PDB file of C-alpha atoms in Angstrom:
ATOM      1  CA  GLU A   1     110.517  94.883  73.803  1.00 64.00           C
ATOM      2  CA  ALA A   2     111.292  96.257  70.024  1.00 81.00           C
ATOM      3  CA  GLY A   3     113.227  93.672  67.904  1.00 92.00           C
ATOM      4  CA  VAL A   4     116.106  94.564  65.684  1.00 95.00           C
ATOM      5  CA  ALA A   5     114.999  96.739  62.816  1.00 96.00           C
ATOM      6  CA  GLN A   6     116.488  97.037  59.356  1.00 96.00           C
ATOM      7  CA  SER A   7     115.840  99.028  56.188  1.00 96.00           C
ATOM      8  CA  PRO A   8     115.180  98.765  53.448  1.00 96.00           C
ATOM      9  CA  ARG A   9     113.674  95.295  53.283  1.00 95.00           C
ATOM     10  CA  TYR A  10     114.416  94.904  49.517  1.00 96.00           C
ATOM     11  CA  LYS A  11     116.912  96.708  47.121  1.00 97.00           C
ATOM     12  CA  ILE A  12     117.482  96.092  43.518  1.00 97.00           C
ATOM     13  CA  ILE A  13     120.465  97.888  41.910  1.00 97.00           C
ATOM     14  CA  GLU A  14     122.817  97.563  39.004  1.00 97.00           C
ATOM     15  CA  LYS A  15     126.321  96.446  39.249  1.00 96.00           C
ATOM     16  CA  ARG A  16     128.658  99.074  40.175  1.00 96.00           C
ATOM     17  CA  GLN A  17     126.279 101.245  41.807  1.00 97.00           C
ATOM     18  CA  SER A  18     126.357 101.792  45.531  1.00 97.00           C
ATOM     19  CA  VAL A  19     124.002 100.661  48.437  1.00 97.00           C
ATOM     20  CA  ALA A  20     123.630 101.320  52.142  1.00 97.00           C
ATOM     21  CA  PHE A  21     121.630  99.359  54.482  1.00 97.00           C
ATOM     22  CA  TRP A  22     120.750 100.447  57.943  1.00 97.00           C
ATOM     23  CA  CYS A  23     120.199  98.559  61.254  1.00 97.00           C
ATOM     24  CA  ASN A  24     118.827  99.664  64.711  1.00 96.00           C
ATOM     25  CA  PRO A  25     119.696  96.998  67.330  1.00 95.00           C
ATOM     26  CA  ILE A  26     117.667  96.208  70.301  1.00 93.00           C
ATOM     27  CA  SER A  27     117.991  98.849  73.018  1.00 92.00           C
ATOM     28  CA  GLY A  28     120.721  98.331  75.335  1.00 89.00           C
ATOM     29  CA  HIS A  29     122.710  95.648  73.214  1.00 90.00           C
ATOM     30  CA  ALA A  30     126.400  96.391  73.137  1.00 88.00           C
ATOM     31  CA  THR A  31     127.123  93.908  70.331  1.00 89.00           C
ATOM     32  CA  LEU A  32     125.939  94.251  66.706  1.00 93.00           C
ATOM     33  CA  TYR A  33     126.730  91.950  63.693  1.00 93.00           C
ATOM     34  CA  TRP A  34     126.361  92.157  59.900  1.00 96.00           C
ATOM     35  CA  TYR A  35     125.835  88.887  58.190  1.00 96.00           C
ATOM     36  CA  GLN A  36     125.714  88.056  54.570  1.00 97.00           C
ATOM     37  CA  GLN A  37     123.346  85.161  53.610  1.00 96.00           C
ATOM     38  CA  ILE A  38     123.782  83.843  50.150  1.00 95.00           C
ATOM     39  CA  LEU A  39     120.950  82.016  48.792  1.00 91.00           C
ATOM     40  CA  GLY A  40     120.876  78.375  49.788  1.00 87.00           C
ATOM     41  CA  GLN A  41     123.691  78.982  52.548  1.00 90.00           C
ATOM     42  CA  GLY A  42     123.892  79.838  56.089  1.00 93.00           C
ATOM     43  CA  PRO A  43     124.845  83.404  57.289  1.00 94.00           C
ATOM     44  CA  LYS A  44     128.229  84.377  57.338  1.00 94.00           C
ATOM     45  CA  LEU A  45     129.611  87.073  59.366  1.00 93.00           C
ATOM     46  CA  LEU A  46     130.869  90.053  57.953  1.00 95.00           C
ATOM     47  CA  ILE A  47     131.659  92.448  60.698  1.00 94.00           C
ATOM     48  CA  GLN A  48     131.019  92.534  64.422  1.00 92.00           C
ATOM     49  CA  PHE A  49     130.807  95.738  66.664  1.00 91.00           C
ATOM     50  CA  GLN A  50     131.273  95.914  70.288  1.00 88.00           C
ATOM     51  CA  ASN A  51     129.633  99.220  71.205  1.00 86.00           C
ATOM     52  CA  ASN A  52     131.204 101.584  68.439  1.00 84.00           C
ATOM     53  CA  GLY A  53     134.454  99.658  68.206  1.00 89.00           C
ATOM     54  CA  VAL A  54     135.225  96.937  65.531  1.00 90.00           C
ATOM     55  CA  VAL A  55     135.971  93.539  67.040  1.00 87.00           C
ATOM     56  CA  ASP A  56     136.003  91.340  63.950  1.00 87.00           C
ATOM     57  CA  ASP A  57     136.088  92.308  60.151  1.00 92.00           C
ATOM     58  CA  SER A  58     138.182  89.443  58.950  1.00 89.00           C
ATOM     59  CA  GLN A  59     135.671  88.425  56.297  1.00 90.00           C
ATOM     60  CA  LEU A  60     134.468  91.802  55.446  1.00 94.00           C
ATOM     61  CA  PRO A  61     135.595  92.600  51.534  1.00 94.00           C
ATOM     62  CA  LYS A  62     137.150  95.869  52.625  1.00 93.00           C
ATOM     63  CA  ASP A  63     137.754  96.893  49.027  1.00 95.00           C
ATOM     64  CA  ARG A  64     134.110  97.395  48.551  1.00 97.00           C
ATOM     65  CA  PHE A  65     132.483  96.858  51.734  1.00 97.00           C
ATOM     66  CA  SER A  66     132.396  99.499  54.815  1.00 97.00           C
ATOM     67  CA  ALA A  67     130.415  99.484  58.027  1.00 97.00           C
ATOM     68  CA  GLU A  68     130.278 102.055  60.624  1.00 95.00           C
ATOM     69  CA  ARG A  69     128.372 102.214  64.131  1.00 94.00           C
ATOM     70  CA  LEU A  70     128.489 105.699  65.107  1.00 82.00           C
ATOM     71  CA  LYS A  71     127.637 106.353  68.919  1.00 84.00           C
ATOM     72  CA  GLY A  72     127.483 102.663  69.590  1.00 82.00           C
ATOM     73  CA  VAL A  73     123.743 102.248  68.590  1.00 91.00           C
ATOM     74  CA  ASP A  74     122.701 101.912  64.974  1.00 94.00           C
ATOM     75  CA  SER A  75     124.860 100.947  62.155  1.00 97.00           C
ATOM     76  CA  THR A  76     125.099 101.172  58.444  1.00 97.00           C
ATOM     77  CA  LEU A  77     126.669  98.697  55.859  1.00 98.00           C
ATOM     78  CA  LYS A  78     127.565 100.254  52.543  1.00 98.00           C
ATOM     79  CA  ILE A  79     128.747  98.569  49.402  1.00 97.00           C
ATOM     80  CA  GLN A  80     130.373 100.577  46.733  1.00 96.00           C
ATOM     81  CA  PRO A  81     130.713  99.482  43.942  1.00 96.00           C
ATOM     82  CA  ALA A  82     128.345  96.285  43.920  1.00 96.00           C
ATOM     83  CA  LYS A  83     129.097  93.171  42.019  1.00 97.00           C
ATOM     84  CA  LEU A  84     126.769  90.501  40.901  1.00 97.00           C
ATOM     85  CA  GLU A  85     127.871  88.167  43.482  1.00 96.00           C
ATOM     86  CA  ASP A  86     127.006  90.613  46.166  1.00 97.00           C
ATOM     87  CA  SER A  87     123.213  89.440  45.602  1.00 97.00           C
ATOM     88  CA  ALA A  88     122.274  88.161  49.065  1.00 97.00           C
ATOM     89  CA  VAL A  89     119.990  88.799  52.204  1.00 96.00           C
ATOM     90  CA  TYR A  90     122.120  91.014  54.692  1.00 97.00           C
ATOM     91  CA  LEU A  91     121.153  90.259  58.161  1.00 96.00           C
ATOM     92  CA  CYS A  92     121.668  92.481  61.168  1.00 96.00           C
ATOM     93  CA  ALA A  93     121.824  90.931  64.657  1.00 94.00           C
ATOM     94  CA  SER A  94     122.593  92.105  68.182  1.00 92.00           C
ATOM     95  CA  SER A  95     123.342  90.661  71.662  1.00 88.00           C
ATOM     96  CA  PRO A  96     123.637  91.953  74.989  1.00 83.00           C
ATOM     97  CA  ASP A  97     127.086  90.943  75.588  1.00 70.00           C
ATOM     98  CA  SER A  98     129.553  89.104  73.425  1.00 57.00           C
ATOM     99  CA  SER A  99     131.541  87.885  76.343  1.00 59.00           C
ATOM    100  CA  PHE A 100     129.941  84.614  76.821  1.00 60.00           C
ATOM    101  CA  SER A 101     129.443  81.692  74.331  1.00 55.00           C
ATOM    102  CA  TYR A 102     125.883  81.219  75.377  1.00 68.00           C
ATOM    103  CA  ASN A 103     124.752  84.711  74.324  1.00 71.00           C
ATOM    104  CA  GLU A 104     121.979  84.370  71.841  1.00 79.00           C
ATOM    105  CA  GLN A 105     121.882  86.825  68.870  1.00 87.00           C
ATOM    106  CA  PHE A 106     118.729  88.302  67.891  1.00 90.00           C
ATOM    107  CA  PHE A 107     118.239  88.880  64.177  1.00 93.00           C
ATOM    108  CA  GLY A 108     116.389  91.482  62.295  1.00 94.00           C
ATOM    109  CA  PRO A 109     114.148  90.914  59.225  1.00 93.00           C
ATOM    110  CA  GLY A 110     117.188  91.311  56.662  1.00 95.00           C
ATOM    111  CA  THR A 111     117.562  93.329  53.580  1.00 96.00           C
ATOM    112  CA  ARG A 112     117.427  91.444  50.245  1.00 96.00           C
ATOM    113  CA  LEU A 113     119.772  92.955  47.755  1.00 97.00           C
ATOM    114  CA  THR A 114     119.552  91.992  43.918  1.00 97.00           C
ATOM    115  CA  VAL A 115     122.371  93.295  41.738  1.00 97.00           C
ATOM    116  CA  LEU A 116     121.437  93.015  38.099  1.00 96.00           C
TER     117      LEU A 116
ATOM    118  CA  ALA B   1     137.466  73.201  57.294  1.00 58.00           C
ATOM    119  CA  GLN B   2     133.711  72.963  57.666  1.00 67.00           C
ATOM    120  CA  LYS B   3     132.937  73.797  61.102  1.00 90.00           C
ATOM    121  CA  ILE B   4     129.212  73.018  61.123  1.00 95.00           C
ATOM    122  CA  THR B   5     127.638  70.040  58.903  1.00 95.00           C
ATOM    123  CA  GLN B   6     124.034  69.658  58.289  1.00 97.00           C
ATOM    124  CA  THR B   7     123.676  66.655  55.953  1.00 95.00           C
ATOM    125  CA  GLN B   8     119.874  66.956  55.109  1.00 95.00           C
ATOM    126  CA  PRO B   9     119.127  69.615  52.578  1.00 94.00           C
ATOM    127  CA  GLY B  10     115.544  68.939  52.756  1.00 95.00           C
ATOM    128  CA  MET B  11     113.218  66.889  55.251  1.00 96.00           C
ATOM    129  CA  PHE B  12     109.602  65.911  55.180  1.00 97.00           C
ATOM    130  CA  VAL B  13     107.337  65.193  58.390  1.00 97.00           C
ATOM    131  CA  GLN B  14     103.738  64.423  58.732  1.00 97.00           C
ATOM    132  CA  GLU B  15     101.932  66.710  60.999  1.00 97.00           C
ATOM    133  CA  LYS B  16     101.813  65.796  64.547  1.00 97.00           C
ATOM    134  CA  GLU B  17     104.916  63.562  64.222  1.00 97.00           C
ATOM    135  CA  ALA B  18     108.378  64.084  65.508  1.00 98.00           C
ATOM    136  CA  VAL B  19     111.402  64.808  63.344  1.00 98.00           C
ATOM    137  CA  THR B  20     115.160  65.128  63.880  1.00 98.00           C
ATOM    138  CA  LEU B  21     117.273  67.346  62.040  1.00 98.00           C
ATOM    139  CA  ASP B  22     121.170  66.499  62.105  1.00 98.00           C
ATOM    140  CA  CYS B  23     123.976  68.582  62.944  1.00 98.00           C
ATOM    141  CA  THR B  24     127.538  67.704  63.543  1.00 97.00           C
ATOM    142  CA  TYR B  25     130.210  70.117  64.401  1.00 96.00           C
ATOM    143  CA  ASP B  26     134.046  70.384  64.412  1.00 94.00           C
ATOM    144  CA  THR B  27     135.951  72.085  67.125  1.00 91.00           C
ATOM    145  CA  SER B  28     139.104  71.667  69.277  1.00 89.00           C
ATOM    146  CA  ASP B  29     137.958  74.009  72.034  1.00 87.00           C
ATOM    147  CA  GLN B  30     136.633  72.577  75.216  1.00 88.00           C
ATOM    148  CA  SER B  31     134.252  75.507  75.695  1.00 87.00           C
ATOM    149  CA  TYR B  32     131.750  76.069  72.890  1.00 89.00           C
ATOM    150  CA  GLY B  33     128.017  76.815  72.474  1.00 90.00           C
ATOM    151  CA  LEU B  34     125.566  75.288  70.111  1.00 93.00           C
ATOM    152  CA  PHE B  35     122.473  76.836  68.777  1.00 94.00           C
ATOM    153  CA  TRP B  36     119.565  76.272  66.511  1.00 96.00           C
ATOM    154  CA  TYR B  37     117.810  79.016  64.576  1.00 96.00           C
ATOM    155  CA  LYS B  38     114.443  78.766  62.490  1.00 97.00           C
ATOM    156  CA  GLN B  39     114.205  80.974  59.393  1.00 95.00           C
ATOM    157  CA  PRO B  40     110.888  81.155  58.099  1.00 93.00           C
ATOM    158  CA  SER B  41     110.102  82.534  54.422  1.00 89.00           C
ATOM    159  CA  SER B  42     109.910  85.817  56.021  1.00 86.00           C
ATOM    160  CA  GLY B  43     113.532  85.761  56.354  1.00 86.00           C
ATOM    161  CA  GLU B  44     114.158  86.580  59.984  1.00 87.00           C
ATOM    162  CA  MET B  45     116.470  84.248  62.197  1.00 92.00           C
ATOM    163  CA  ILE B  46     114.426  82.957  65.209  1.00 93.00           C
ATOM    164  CA  PHE B  47     116.475  81.446  68.157  1.00 92.00           C
ATOM    165  CA  LEU B  48     115.204  78.186  69.028  1.00 95.00           C
ATOM    166  CA  ILE B  49     117.463  76.302  71.558  1.00 95.00           C
ATOM    167  CA  TYR B  50     121.006  76.357  73.062  1.00 93.00           C
ATOM    168  CA  GLN B  51     123.325  73.895  74.242  1.00 94.00           C
ATOM    169  CA  GLY B  52     126.713  74.572  76.064  1.00 91.00           C
ATOM    170  CA  SER B  53     129.630  72.073  75.768  1.00 92.00           C
ATOM    171  CA  TYR B  54     129.707  71.702  79.688  1.00 91.00           C
ATOM    172  CA  ASP B  55     126.005  71.270  80.033  1.00 89.00           C
ATOM    173  CA  GLU B  56     125.280  67.735  81.156  1.00 87.00           C
ATOM    174  CA  GLN B  57     121.768  67.331  80.232  1.00 93.00           C
ATOM    175  CA  ASN B  58     120.234  67.810  76.859  1.00 95.00           C
ATOM    176  CA  ALA B  59     118.663  71.218  76.450  1.00 95.00           C
ATOM    177  CA  THR B  60     114.615  71.404  76.123  1.00 96.00           C
ATOM    178  CA  GLU B  61     112.337  74.398  75.017  1.00 95.00           C
ATOM    179  CA  GLY B  62     108.966  73.435  74.564  1.00 96.00           C
ATOM    180  CA  ARG B  63     108.598  71.170  71.690  1.00 97.00           C
ATOM    181  CA  TYR B  64     112.257  71.550  70.836  1.00 98.00           C
ATOM    182  CA  SER B  65     115.021  69.391  72.346  1.00 97.00           C
ATOM    183  CA  LEU B  66     118.451  69.004  71.491  1.00 97.00           C
ATOM    184  CA  ASN B  67     120.122  65.654  71.269  1.00 96.00           C
ATOM    185  CA  PHE B  68     123.684  66.482  72.467  1.00 96.00           C
ATOM    186  CA  GLN B  69     126.213  63.734  71.831  1.00 96.00           C
ATOM    187  CA  LYS B  70     129.544  65.266  72.782  1.00 94.00           C
ATOM    188  CA  ALA B  71     131.873  62.323  72.023  1.00 94.00           C
ATOM    189  CA  ARG B  72     130.335  62.180  68.489  1.00 95.00           C
ATOM    190  CA  LYS B  73     130.149  65.903  68.092  1.00 96.00           C
ATOM    191  CA  SER B  74     126.631  66.097  67.225  1.00 97.00           C
ATOM    192  CA  ALA B  75     123.954  68.193  68.245  1.00 97.00           C
ATOM    193  CA  ASN B  76     120.776  67.259  66.635  1.00 98.00           C
ATOM    194  CA  LEU B  77     117.469  69.097  66.969  1.00 98.00           C
ATOM    195  CA  VAL B  78     114.370  67.024  67.695  1.00 98.00           C
ATOM    196  CA  ILE B  79     110.913  68.762  67.146  1.00 98.00           C
ATOM    197  CA  SER B  80     107.953  66.771  68.636  1.00 96.00           C
ATOM    198  CA  ALA B  81     104.400  66.988  67.439  1.00 96.00           C
ATOM    199  CA  SER B  82     105.149  68.856  64.332  1.00 97.00           C
ATOM    200  CA  GLN B  83     102.982  71.761  63.317  1.00 97.00           C
ATOM    201  CA  LEU B  84     102.380  73.237  59.779  1.00 97.00           C
ATOM    202  CA  GLY B  85     104.070  76.394  61.048  1.00 96.00           C
ATOM    203  CA  ASP B  86     107.130  74.411  61.581  1.00 97.00           C
ATOM    204  CA  SER B  87     107.943  74.347  57.864  1.00 97.00           C
ATOM    205  CA  ALA B  88     111.131  76.466  57.602  1.00 97.00           C
ATOM    206  CA  MET B  89     114.660  76.623  57.140  1.00 97.00           C
ATOM    207  CA  TYR B  90     116.605  75.296  60.299  1.00 98.00           C
ATOM    208  CA  PHE B  91     120.248  76.332  60.994  1.00 97.00           C
ATOM    209  CA  CYS B  92     122.536  74.806  63.280  1.00 97.00           C
ATOM    210  CA  ALA B  93     125.489  77.310  64.569  1.00 94.00           C
ATOM    211  CA  MET B  94     128.408  77.083  66.948  1.00 92.00           C
ATOM    212  CA  ARG B  95     130.232  79.798  68.850  1.00 88.00           C
ATOM    213  CA  GLU B  96     133.687  78.635  70.260  1.00 83.00           C
ATOM    214  CA  GLY B  97     135.468  79.884  73.359  1.00 73.00           C
ATOM    215  CA  TYR B  98     134.250  82.399  75.899  1.00 63.00           C
ATOM    216  CA  ASN B  99     135.449  85.718  74.143  1.00 60.00           C
ATOM    217  CA  ASN B 100     135.426  84.232  70.369  1.00 53.00           C
ATOM    218  CA  ASN B 101     132.473  86.038  68.829  1.00 63.00           C
ATOM    219  CA  ASP B 102     132.373  84.360  65.448  1.00 73.00           C
ATOM    220  CA  MET B 103     129.202  82.215  65.149  1.00 84.00           C
ATOM    221  CA  ARG B 104     129.431  79.917  62.336  1.00 89.00           C
ATOM    222  CA  PHE B 105     126.447  78.396  60.732  1.00 94.00           C
ATOM    223  CA  GLY B 106     125.612  75.306  58.920  1.00 95.00           C
ATOM    224  CA  ALA B 107     124.049  75.256  55.355  1.00 94.00           C
ATOM    225  CA  GLY B 108     120.673  74.568  56.769  1.00 96.00           C
ATOM    226  CA  THR B 109     117.870  71.998  56.551  1.00 97.00           C
ATOM    227  CA  ARG B 110     114.441  72.956  54.830  1.00 97.00           C
ATOM    228  CA  LEU B 111     111.728  71.282  56.760  1.00 98.00           C
ATOM    229  CA  THR B 112     108.317  70.772  55.118  1.00 97.00           C
ATOM    230  CA  VAL B 113     105.370  69.572  57.376  1.00 97.00           C
ATOM    231  CA  LYS B 114     102.785  67.838  55.504  1.00 96.00           C
ATOM    232  CA  PRO B 115      99.045  67.830  56.713  1.00 94.00           C
TER     233      PRO B 115
END
């Protein structure tokens, strides 16, 4: 079974530029998550999709971050314009069903963003 | 308020010995799940073990076991017979309720296994 795919793996941009990340979850997984992991910290949830609808985006900085999951499969996360404090690893995860607390999340390799 | 607390920024263990990584949590929910993930230097988060709040027995998965003390709100990870490949960051996480999807992570513990 193929895992969660993310691209690019690394990205370096200057502040005020735009950047987009792509995620393809495990086939059949209804729920998709985007996390931000700042160096030295645990991942923080940015947004969660159930199929192609948003379940939770309370921690997404909506003035600069946006995400979509068209057709309920793969997803893109965009930052426009980027700030220095956006430097982090952006992790995508998926799970079969979000209805139960025991559902583990399967993570992709992440995209390491550096904003100069 | 901090939901998940991992008080050990770094731990060292000798190869083949056991090590315990601490995790305490804060919740008022009766139903919740506790997870441990491993994050090697490659960056990917690898699921290790799960403990449900209603589970009466401690969870075990191979060399991993979870020392669940509900009254003390602790969920420590025990790794037996440490291997060099166990060197990584370890994160404790919690998910509250049945339909609450927000998984909260601790700050992590960096484990180094010495040969």
